[in-house]
Amino acid sequence: MNTGSGLKVIAILDYYSSPCFKCILTPEVFIKPHLSVSLSLSLSLCQMDGSVGPMRVLVTGGSGLVGRAIERVVKEGGGREGEKWIFLSSKEANLVSAEETRAAFKKHRPTHVIHLAAMVGGLYRNMRQNLDFWRNNVHINDNVLNMSHEFGVVKVVSCLSTCVFPDKTTYPIDETMMHNGAPHDSNYGYAYAKRMIDVHNRALFQQYGLKYTAVIPTNMFGAHDNFNIEDGHVMPGLIHKTYLAKKEGKPLHVWGSGRALRQFIYSLDLARLFLWVLREYDEVEPIILSVGEEDELTVKDAVDAVVEGFGFKGEVIYDTSKSDGQIKKTANNAKLRKYLPDFKFTPFKQAVKETCDWFAANYDTARK
Amino acid sequence: MNGSVGPMRVLVTGGSGLVGRAIERVVKEEKLLAKHSSDTRAVFERHRPTHVIHLAAMVGGLFRNMRQNLDFWRNNVFINDNVLQAAHDFDVVKVVSCLSTCIFPDKTTYPIDESMIHNGPPHETNFGYAYAKRMIDVQNRALFQQYGRRYTAVIPTNVFGPHDNYNIEDGHVLPGLIHKTYLAKKEGTPLQVWGSGRALRQFIYSLDLARLFLWVLREYDEVEPIILSVGEEDELSIKFAADAVVEALGFEGDVIYDTSKADGQFKKTASNAKLRKYLPDFKFTPFRAAIKETCDWFVANYDSARK
């Protein structure tokens, strides 16, 4: 295709092999930093009523905590007839690379994406490597969002976190407050990279009308987590430490005072909500997915539940020389409750027990 | 032995733009080695700079930003990451990047200062560009924290001068005014100014900015950015700027303010206290003189000027 100005244009045609499809030409000329011009055409699978037909859902970070939970929920009735779910892991594609991301999209041709892949880590690793957390996550996110756009993906649901919110803030925090100030100094690289997903989503909507969105879970836990004690998050860390303390007949050492407050959300509940967001939630602005403020718990409450979950009978010692992290980060789930007033979260003690049982049964293969 | 790198090889990205040309002119008077750049790693390999002044960006006026926030976000994030990462990989001693007061939080107290950049969301009209620029500061801080690199940035207010982009649709306020006044005079039509004329700005002449850039490159040692601007007392209304342009070009027709068009941000007063702490005696070119020089340049170079 030649433009009137004599520019040679390279057309990239992507199409779905399906009996009924509608061709949507979205010619866009964009100038890349190295000043080349390319034109991309994207075709989208459409039916007469405007719906997208059977979904092909690509889940990046598919082998992680949330990815595995979604996989289980889909298998156990959350999926629908004719849907194809693809769980991508870093073994198949390194999403920091634009070429590898493109190859994965070309291979799987998703109509929808649940974007969970990220470089993540606990408090101490973030503090040491803010540059790497910033750059790797920005590249991953740009690659996934950009390829989704290029390949005509109808909807992307990305995953943020309450830890990216402003450090200095009033409580409870809600979806409108994410950009209202600088994040906590310990993980600003990770935090800004995640925030920029929301910026990218809004810009995609403004320029192209795409309704890509994101969710903001609070503290997640469940099977298939990263149970590394040094670098993991609080719940999996507690579970691993209690398991070892019980096995070795030693006291359980908990870092911090135990007084820090958190809202915990079970990965299976989060997965059910992710599917609802994918299918029904129509806003570009992100949505907090969490139990309510009234269900906020102390770390000590969590410790007690884990101790009970394992039947641990030894001593529990709180090492107050270790950091508590943020003492409180209460999130408001009013928007979720407005949409789903009757959604039932799995009772905390039960969810913890299930997770402890899984960990004990899968100790050898669990990530740690 | 004293940690210096010998004679500097300074790469100026965006070297053919408004500020790049001003630096080139100031540098010619000082005989520094400076290069233009239109690419990243290949250029770093070819030129092996010890220092970088990073000016390259996708830029545009109010209306273009409003239409293309995605492009402004993505292209600028890529440019900035390419330059900063290549600089780090090629062991560049110092990078001075270029931010802007237009990236600051929209809801804020005035005057704004260097510590406030991230304190809230930017103005809705150019959030793509604004966040991309803010992330230069994030990356600078992370490079310092993880590798000890002292890459920094400057924050100019409204820049103007020769070699600007004088495109009326997409340009910034002063070059737009200069071009429109030139045409109004030539065609004997009224001068139409977009907005009410009441919006307030601090204007900085590109040659003054260039002199300050060289000082930052050589002497300013902080990672936190520094505002480069005339003081608050020299803030001007758009009407005042329009009057100066009219006078400089000797325009005698009607001046009409089209209040149906957006003013953009009404006010973005920046504090230059940090600059004044370092350089209490720096003299800015008087506004009318700088406007006259710029208008004279535009008239003499109309055919080749970017528009």
XYZ file of C-alpha atoms in Angstrom:
675
model
C 0.000 0.000 0.000
C 1.438 3.351 -0.958
C 0.399 6.604 0.603
C 0.080 9.734 -1.441
C 3.289 11.177 -0.066
C 5.270 8.294 -1.490
C 5.873 6.577 1.856
C 6.180 2.880 1.519
C 3.912 1.208 3.983
C 4.291 -2.262 5.376
C 0.944 -3.803 6.148
C 0.762 -6.430 8.858
C -2.341 -8.493 8.477
C -3.579 -10.613 11.333
C -6.788 -12.535 11.140
C -8.704 -15.126 13.054
C -9.600 -18.355 11.349
C -13.282 -18.427 12.052
C -16.358 -18.755 9.857
C -17.733 -15.349 10.722
C -15.541 -12.358 11.120
C -15.809 -8.690 10.413
C -12.883 -6.692 9.204
C -12.172 -3.549 11.179
C -9.498 -1.422 9.616
C -7.847 0.799 12.141
C -5.141 2.491 10.151
C -2.797 4.278 12.435
C 0.461 5.853 11.531
C 2.768 6.130 14.474
C 6.226 7.513 14.631
C 8.646 5.298 16.516
C 11.650 6.806 18.192
C 13.887 5.719 15.373
C 11.644 7.588 12.949
C 10.318 4.718 10.910
C 6.700 4.610 9.916
C 4.579 1.511 9.946
C 0.928 0.920 9.384
C -0.872 -1.912 11.081
C -4.269 -3.292 10.260
C -6.091 -5.316 12.834
C -9.021 -7.576 12.207
C -11.352 -8.527 14.965
C -13.617 -11.445 15.430
C -17.134 -10.033 15.528
C -20.630 -11.331 15.353
C -23.681 -9.543 14.073
C -24.702 -8.262 17.494
C -21.253 -6.776 18.157
C -20.212 -9.393 20.677
C -16.953 -11.140 20.194
C -17.947 -14.802 19.906
C -16.042 -17.505 21.758
C -13.293 -15.954 23.822
C -9.654 -16.942 23.554
C -8.198 -15.742 26.811
C -4.468 -15.387 27.230
C -3.368 -15.277 30.861
C 0.145 -13.888 31.245
C 1.890 -14.911 34.444
C -0.307 -17.977 34.155
C 1.790 -20.155 36.435
C 1.724 -17.773 39.389
C -0.499 -17.452 42.437
C -3.396 -15.772 40.675
C -2.904 -17.515 37.331
C -3.211 -20.968 38.908
C -6.286 -19.886 40.848
C -7.929 -18.660 37.646
C -7.018 -21.915 35.943
C -8.702 -23.880 38.709
C -11.820 -21.700 38.769
C -12.126 -21.962 34.974
C -11.823 -25.759 35.149
C -14.370 -26.042 37.943
C -17.216 -24.322 36.136
C -16.074 -20.719 35.756
C -15.287 -21.259 32.084
C -17.926 -21.306 29.356
C -18.694 -23.424 26.324
C -16.296 -22.903 23.444
C -13.862 -20.751 25.403
C -10.141 -21.340 25.092
C -7.900 -20.458 28.012
C -4.165 -20.204 27.517
C -1.910 -19.927 30.552
C 1.385 -18.383 29.546
C 4.469 -18.655 31.685
C 7.902 -17.084 31.419
C 9.209 -20.408 30.180
C 7.289 -19.915 26.970
C 7.829 -16.204 26.508
C 9.971 -13.571 28.188
C 7.586 -10.626 28.081
C 10.371 -8.139 28.736
C 11.217 -8.759 25.085
C 8.939 -7.157 22.483
C 9.780 -9.849 19.937
C 8.917 -12.717 22.263
C 5.690 -11.038 23.299
C 4.714 -10.550 19.683
C 5.490 -14.188 18.945
C 3.257 -15.324 21.801
C 0.375 -13.160 20.569
C 0.853 -14.360 17.035
C 0.811 -17.962 18.181
C -2.227 -17.730 20.471
C -4.280 -14.939 18.857
C -6.221 -14.015 21.983
C -9.442 -12.029 21.989
C -8.975 -11.241 25.682
C -5.996 -10.972 27.995
C -5.632 -11.278 31.740
C -2.280 -9.687 32.366
C -0.671 -10.937 35.577
C 2.978 -11.249 34.540
C 5.372 -9.046 36.451
C 8.693 -8.929 38.208
C 7.624 -9.130 41.845
C 9.347 -9.489 45.173
C 9.073 -8.750 48.854
C 10.092 -5.639 50.750
C 13.826 -6.234 50.893
C 14.375 -7.124 47.253
C 12.415 -4.096 46.106
C 14.507 -1.834 48.300
C 17.692 -3.045 46.599
C 16.598 -3.054 42.973
C 14.198 -0.250 42.196
C 15.694 0.278 38.729
C 15.169 -3.326 37.693
C 11.624 -3.399 39.092
C 10.837 -0.182 37.204
C 12.360 -1.090 33.836
C 11.405 -4.738 33.584
C 7.811 -4.106 34.567
C 7.420 -1.110 32.268
C 8.694 -3.187 29.377
C 6.478 -6.151 30.212
C 3.412 -3.950 30.551
C 4.053 -1.957 27.412
C 4.683 -5.105 25.402
C 1.478 -6.772 26.562
C -0.746 -3.704 26.192
C 0.768 -2.716 22.878
C 0.535 -6.204 21.384
C -3.030 -6.492 22.655
C -3.886 -3.292 20.848
C -2.074 -4.358 17.714
C -3.718 -7.788 17.644
C -7.199 -6.415 18.169
C -7.684 -7.774 21.673
C -11.090 -6.651 22.873
C -10.227 -6.382 26.557
C -7.216 -6.600 28.819
C -7.528 -6.878 32.595
C -4.236 -6.049 34.286
C -3.274 -6.433 37.915
C -2.230 -3.567 40.149
C -1.862 -3.617 43.943
C -2.699 -1.468 46.950
C 1.038 -1.194 47.590
C 1.341 1.185 44.624
C -0.876 3.790 46.252
C 0.467 7.055 47.709
C 2.396 6.647 50.899
C 0.994 9.797 52.477
C -2.770 9.442 52.235
C -6.045 9.325 54.113
C -7.833 6.010 54.763
C -9.626 4.140 53.449
C -8.016 4.399 50.008
C -10.202 4.110 46.928
C -9.740 3.809 43.188
C -9.581 7.566 42.563
C -6.554 8.085 44.765
C -3.887 6.015 43.070
C -1.940 8.885 41.517
C -2.433 11.424 44.302
C 1.130 11.371 45.554
C 4.426 9.543 45.573
C 4.406 5.838 46.542
C 6.319 4.393 49.493
C 10.054 4.822 49.077
C 10.811 1.122 49.474
C 9.237 0.030 46.187
C 8.757 3.111 44.033
C 10.178 1.401 40.944
C 7.574 -1.374 41.061
C 4.851 1.033 42.155
C 5.326 3.509 39.297
C 5.519 0.727 36.726
C 2.173 -0.599 37.921
C 0.591 2.859 38.070
C 1.606 3.418 34.457
C -0.623 0.516 33.435
C -3.554 2.721 34.433
C -2.073 5.667 32.501
C -1.621 3.479 29.450
C -5.197 2.143 29.752
C -6.637 5.657 29.923
C -4.579 6.766 26.962
C -5.689 3.741 24.919
C -9.281 4.589 25.719
C -8.859 8.238 24.879
C -7.067 7.672 21.596
C -8.692 4.448 20.401
C -11.772 3.805 22.506
C -10.366 0.577 23.939
C -11.723 -0.388 27.330
C -8.707 -2.035 28.841
C -8.839 -1.968 32.619
C -7.179 -3.202 35.809
C -7.962 -4.620 39.236
C -6.404 -3.688 42.565
C -6.262 -6.638 44.953
C -5.177 -6.257 48.529
C -2.964 -8.957 50.145
C -3.501 -12.191 48.234
C -2.703 -15.673 49.456
C -3.339 -19.237 48.359
C -1.895 -22.339 46.745
C 0.938 -21.924 44.208
C 2.262 -18.763 45.856
C 5.944 -17.917 46.190
C 6.676 -19.200 49.684
C 10.237 -17.889 49.826
C 10.770 -16.562 53.329
C 13.339 -13.865 52.447
C 11.587 -12.437 49.435
C 7.961 -13.505 49.737
C 4.938 -11.727 51.068
C 3.579 -11.970 54.610
C 1.078 -14.850 54.368
C 3.174 -17.323 52.362
C 6.160 -16.414 54.515
C 4.211 -17.216 57.685
C 2.956 -20.481 56.240
C 6.421 -21.630 55.276
C 7.936 -20.623 58.598
C 5.212 -22.329 60.634
C 5.570 -25.506 58.585
C 9.311 -25.558 59.291
C 8.892 -24.640 62.954
C 6.469 -27.518 63.407
C 8.680 -29.954 61.497
C 11.818 -28.979 63.396
C 10.166 -28.557 66.786
C 11.307 -24.934 67.060
C 9.585 -21.659 67.956
C 7.861 -19.646 65.212
C 9.615 -16.311 64.689
C 7.311 -13.648 63.250
C 8.910 -10.504 61.831
C 7.482 -7.273 63.162
C 5.109 -6.566 66.031
C 2.110 -8.422 64.605
C 0.065 -5.247 64.866
C 0.211 -4.237 61.196
C -3.250 -4.431 59.614
C -4.096 -6.016 56.286
C -7.075 -7.056 54.193
C -6.417 -10.549 52.910
C -8.081 -11.986 49.818
C -8.000 -15.687 48.966
C -6.666 -16.377 45.490
C -9.718 -18.435 44.493
C -12.055 -15.562 45.444
C -9.830 -13.187 43.494
C -9.950 -15.506 40.501
C -13.767 -15.581 40.539
C -13.795 -11.813 40.674
C -11.253 -11.579 37.852
C -13.637 -13.541 35.638
C -16.481 -11.206 36.532
C -14.306 -8.183 35.689
C -13.322 -9.773 32.390
C -16.901 -10.462 31.375
C -18.973 -7.716 32.989
C -16.962 -4.778 34.369
C -17.061 -2.081 31.747
C -15.051 0.803 33.203
C -11.523 1.844 32.326
C -10.928 3.073 35.877
C -9.560 0.186 37.979
C -11.533 -1.602 40.698
C -10.369 -2.650 44.140
C -10.954 -6.347 44.789
C -10.922 -6.976 48.496
C -12.863 -7.959 51.564
C -14.373 -4.958 53.299
C -12.794 -2.710 55.890
C -14.694 -4.570 58.587
C -12.705 -7.688 57.724
C -9.310 -6.071 58.109
C -7.046 -8.293 60.259
C -3.811 -7.913 62.142
C -0.772 -9.934 61.208
C -1.257 -11.625 64.598
C -4.751 -12.747 63.507
C -3.142 -14.238 60.424
C -0.449 -15.924 62.511
C -3.086 -17.472 64.772
C -4.998 -18.809 61.762
C -1.863 -20.362 60.269
C -0.862 -21.868 63.619
C -4.317 -23.400 63.866
C -4.212 -24.486 60.217
C -1.079 -26.535 60.877
C -1.930 -27.549 64.442
C 1.344 -25.939 65.538
C 1.835 -26.226 69.295
C 5.164 -24.513 69.819
C 6.038 -21.006 70.941
C 5.296 -17.906 68.831
C 7.827 -15.060 69.138
C 7.354 -11.582 67.625
C 10.687 -10.013 66.568
C 9.941 -6.317 66.979
C 13.371 -5.326 65.642
C 12.110 -6.215 62.145
C 10.112 -3.766 60.056
C 6.295 -3.901 60.018
C 6.190 -2.293 56.561
C 3.157 -0.021 56.295
C 1.158 -0.265 59.551
C -2.157 0.077 57.710
C -3.358 0.322 54.110
C -7.126 0.020 54.428
C -8.793 -0.137 51.028
C -12.412 0.677 50.332
C -14.331 -2.021 48.434
C -17.488 0.077 48.018
C -17.252 0.033 44.229
C -17.100 -3.770 44.203
C -20.016 -3.967 46.621
C -22.015 -1.601 44.430
C -21.667 -4.068 41.543
C -21.742 -7.320 43.539
C -23.507 -6.749 46.859
C -23.921 -10.492 47.443
C -20.486 -11.812 46.591
C -19.374 -14.213 49.351
C -15.698 -14.403 50.242
C -14.336 -17.726 51.539
C -14.105 -17.485 55.356
C -10.523 -16.572 56.315
C -9.732 -19.537 58.578
C -11.004 -21.966 55.968
C -8.979 -20.345 53.209
C -5.869 -20.427 55.370
C -6.449 -24.099 56.210
C -6.807 -25.004 52.540
C -3.600 -23.154 51.749
C -1.683 -24.796 54.600
C -2.938 -28.226 53.523
C -1.826 -27.549 49.958
C 1.584 -26.391 51.115
C 2.121 -29.457 53.309
C 1.043 -31.759 50.465
C 3.174 -29.971 47.857
C 6.161 -28.890 49.907
C 8.757 -30.353 47.601
C 7.518 -28.650 44.438
C 6.254 -25.395 45.954
C 8.153 -22.273 44.881
C 10.445 -21.274 47.698
C 42.981 10.733 39.773
C 40.510 13.463 40.580
C 37.645 11.522 38.970
C 37.314 13.749 35.932
C 37.081 12.160 32.500
C 39.395 14.389 30.499
C 37.934 16.402 27.655
C 34.142 15.950 27.571
C 32.420 14.405 24.580
C 28.875 15.648 24.889
C 26.069 13.999 22.980
C 23.019 16.226 22.597
C 19.921 14.243 21.662
C 17.231 16.309 19.965
C 20.083 18.527 18.890
C 18.232 20.106 15.991
C 15.383 21.433 18.093
C 14.719 24.717 19.849
C 16.992 24.079 22.829
C 19.531 21.970 20.959
C 20.206 24.763 18.477
C 20.509 27.243 21.297
C 23.039 25.012 23.036
C 24.888 24.608 19.777
C 25.115 28.337 19.389
C 26.260 28.882 22.968
C 28.719 26.014 22.659
C 30.205 27.327 19.409
C 31.094 30.344 21.407
C 32.845 27.951 23.815
C 34.221 25.322 21.399
C 32.766 22.197 23.064
C 32.285 19.033 21.066
C 28.596 18.411 20.594
C 26.754 16.066 18.309
C 23.230 15.740 17.028
C 21.440 12.494 17.552
C 18.520 10.736 15.960
C 19.121 7.244 17.308
C 20.409 5.627 20.437
C 22.720 2.686 20.780
C 24.307 3.030 17.347
C 24.991 6.653 18.067
C 26.429 5.871 21.480
C 28.725 3.330 19.880
C 29.809 5.742 17.186
C 30.390 8.756 19.390
C 31.253 7.234 22.774
C 30.047 10.267 24.713
C 31.178 10.939 28.249
C 28.175 13.214 28.836
C 24.696 13.508 27.408
C 22.229 16.359 27.204
C 18.978 14.617 26.498
C 16.478 16.890 24.751
C 14.914 14.501 22.266
C 11.199 13.984 22.732
C 7.874 13.850 20.971
C 6.434 17.268 21.757
C 3.402 19.258 20.746
C 1.039 21.956 21.814
C -2.155 21.680 23.819
C -4.445 20.451 21.107
C -2.174 17.745 19.740
C -1.540 16.387 23.231
C -5.266 16.209 23.895
C -5.748 13.971 20.842
C -2.781 11.631 21.224
C -1.971 10.914 24.842
C -1.062 7.318 24.056
C 1.525 8.270 21.462
C 3.002 10.951 23.699
C 3.252 8.437 26.554
C 4.723 5.531 24.623
C 7.107 7.293 22.308
C 8.588 9.392 25.063
C 8.949 6.492 27.487
C 10.823 4.584 24.801
C 13.057 7.481 23.876
C 13.887 8.148 27.515
C 14.519 4.547 28.451
C 16.691 4.047 25.365
C 18.845 7.066 26.151
C 19.170 6.525 29.899
C 19.872 2.827 29.588
C 22.377 3.284 26.751
C 24.081 6.006 28.773
C 24.342 3.652 31.733
C 25.596 0.775 29.580
C 28.178 3.007 27.895
C 29.338 4.368 31.226
C 28.320 7.951 30.561
C 29.335 10.086 33.511
C 26.340 12.400 33.460
C 23.044 12.817 31.647
C 21.030 16.006 31.898
C 17.457 15.418 30.726
C 14.751 17.955 30.089
C 11.436 18.018 31.959
C 8.854 20.834 32.016
C 6.603 22.664 34.450
C 3.629 21.395 32.461
C 4.146 17.934 33.991
C 3.523 19.043 37.552
C 0.348 18.163 39.484
C -2.708 19.974 38.236
C -4.152 20.480 41.698
C -1.378 22.102 43.656
C -0.311 25.116 45.642
C 1.818 27.825 44.027
C 4.590 28.432 43.448
C 5.600 24.897 42.492
C 9.076 23.667 43.332
C 11.292 20.709 42.529
C 10.016 18.534 45.373
C 6.417 18.563 44.128
C 6.610 16.839 40.738
C 4.973 13.574 41.820
C 2.501 14.941 44.357
C -0.608 14.324 42.275
C -1.902 13.642 38.778
C -0.933 16.062 35.978
C -3.377 18.111 33.935
C -5.763 15.912 31.990
C -4.852 17.420 28.593
C -1.327 16.064 28.415
C -1.122 13.261 30.950
C 0.675 10.949 28.503
C 3.520 13.384 27.914
C 3.579 14.434 31.565
C 3.922 10.941 33.009
C 6.604 10.018 30.488
C 8.645 13.018 31.538
C 8.079 12.369 35.246
C 9.419 8.864 34.795
C 12.780 10.315 33.749
C 13.099 11.498 37.350
C 12.017 8.070 38.656
C 14.606 6.371 36.466
C 17.317 8.861 37.502
C 16.627 8.148 41.180
C 16.621 4.419 40.600
C 19.900 4.622 38.630
C 21.418 6.509 41.531
C 20.059 4.107 44.132
C 21.097 0.945 42.309
C 24.307 2.109 40.577
C 25.351 5.462 42.027
C 24.784 7.282 38.717
C 24.241 10.999 39.108
C 21.976 11.534 36.138
C 19.745 14.543 36.602
C 17.205 16.767 34.873
C 16.200 20.395 34.451
C 12.691 21.833 34.505
C 12.326 24.839 32.208
C 9.148 26.879 32.105
C 7.860 28.095 28.678
C 10.825 28.115 26.289
C 10.949 30.272 23.112
C 13.519 31.352 20.542
C 14.844 30.778 16.992
C 14.560 27.290 15.492
C 11.328 26.573 17.347
C 8.407 24.671 15.859
C 6.186 27.481 14.571
C 3.306 25.273 13.524
C 0.136 27.080 14.512
C -2.031 23.994 15.114
C 0.479 22.014 17.089
C 2.980 24.491 18.413
C 3.351 26.207 21.716
C 1.971 29.614 22.588
C 4.822 31.988 21.690
C 5.916 30.484 18.370
C 2.235 30.184 17.478
C 1.695 33.863 18.225
C 4.760 34.869 16.250
C 3.691 32.887 13.188
C 0.100 34.112 13.351
C 1.111 37.738 13.771
C 3.525 37.453 10.843
C 0.728 36.082 8.633
C -1.844 38.583 9.909
C 0.499 41.417 9.037
C 1.340 39.944 5.647
C -2.292 39.292 4.715
C -3.797 42.347 6.342
C -6.131 40.285 8.533
C -6.823 40.492 12.275
C -4.655 38.554 14.697
C -6.753 35.804 16.314
C -5.406 34.741 19.691
C -6.751 31.469 21.125
C -8.052 31.705 24.669
C -8.790 34.697 26.860
C -5.240 36.015 27.039
C -5.384 35.868 30.807
C -3.407 32.623 31.298
C -0.116 33.282 33.054
C 3.301 31.978 32.101
C 6.988 32.379 32.913
C 8.874 32.559 29.625
C 12.559 31.658 29.246
C 14.618 32.561 26.190
C 16.315 29.523 24.618
C 19.765 31.117 24.721
C 19.445 31.756 28.466
C 18.278 28.190 28.939
C 21.245 26.926 26.935
C 23.716 28.810 29.128
C 22.062 27.325 32.200
C 22.111 23.831 30.684
C 25.875 24.068 30.363
C 26.184 25.151 33.968
C 24.040 22.182 35.079
C 26.137 19.828 32.964
C 29.369 21.051 34.486
C 28.531 22.094 38.034
C 25.123 20.913 39.311
C 25.688 17.767 41.307
C 22.240 16.720 42.565
C 20.043 13.931 41.228
C 16.906 15.893 42.132
C 15.948 18.112 39.175
C 16.284 21.916 39.100
C 13.794 24.473 37.797
C 15.318 26.820 35.218
C 13.171 29.897 34.934
C 12.870 33.612 35.457
C 11.451 34.404 38.874
C 7.806 34.617 39.916
C 7.996 38.378 39.684
C 8.531 38.019 35.919
C 5.383 35.944 35.242
C 3.428 37.353 32.252
C -0.041 37.010 30.784
C -0.572 35.702 27.256
C -1.929 39.123 26.418
C 1.339 40.681 27.512
C 3.238 38.240 25.300
C 0.912 38.942 22.374
C 1.490 42.680 22.813
C 5.256 42.143 22.743
C 5.019 40.119 19.537
C 2.739 42.701 17.938
C 5.224 45.414 18.816
C 8.227 43.424 17.602
C 6.654 42.702 14.222
C 5.134 46.166 13.907
C 1.636 44.728 13.502
C -1.057 47.378 13.409
C -4.263 45.413 12.781
C -6.955 44.176 15.190
C -6.180 41.691 17.924
C -9.098 39.382 18.726
C -9.211 36.953 21.654
C -11.215 33.796 20.835
C -12.542 32.827 24.245
C -14.180 29.672 22.891
C -10.708 28.119 22.716
C -9.071 26.545 25.782
C -6.604 28.513 27.884
C -4.859 25.326 28.985
C -3.663 25.558 32.574
C -4.484 28.985 33.898
C -1.367 29.361 36.000
C 1.756 27.314 36.649
C 4.010 29.626 38.677
C 7.345 27.967 39.375
C 9.805 28.898 42.100
C 13.378 29.422 40.907
C 14.730 29.687 44.445
C 17.013 26.687 44.006
C 18.560 28.194 40.862
C 18.976 31.538 42.613
C 20.660 29.802 45.532
C 23.312 28.476 43.144
C 23.449 31.421 40.717
C 22.245 34.589 42.447
C 23.680 36.824 39.724
C 22.540 35.105 36.541
C 21.042 37.678 34.177
C 18.153 36.693 31.895
C 17.769 38.425 28.519
C 15.001 41.066 28.877
C 11.705 39.673 27.499
C 11.052 42.283 24.811
C 14.607 42.029 23.492
C 14.359 38.254 23.342
C 11.014 38.487 21.518
C 12.444 40.975 19.048
C 15.402 38.731 18.288
C 13.104 35.753 17.828
C 10.696 37.644 15.569
C 13.578 39.010 13.491
C 14.927 35.481 13.113
C 11.513 34.189 12.063
C 11.058 36.888 9.431
C 14.545 36.295 8.042
C 14.115 32.507 8.036
C 10.421 32.136 7.258
C 10.887 29.767 4.360
C 13.024 27.254 6.201
C 11.512 27.569 9.674
C 9.730 24.476 10.974
C 5.994 25.025 10.566
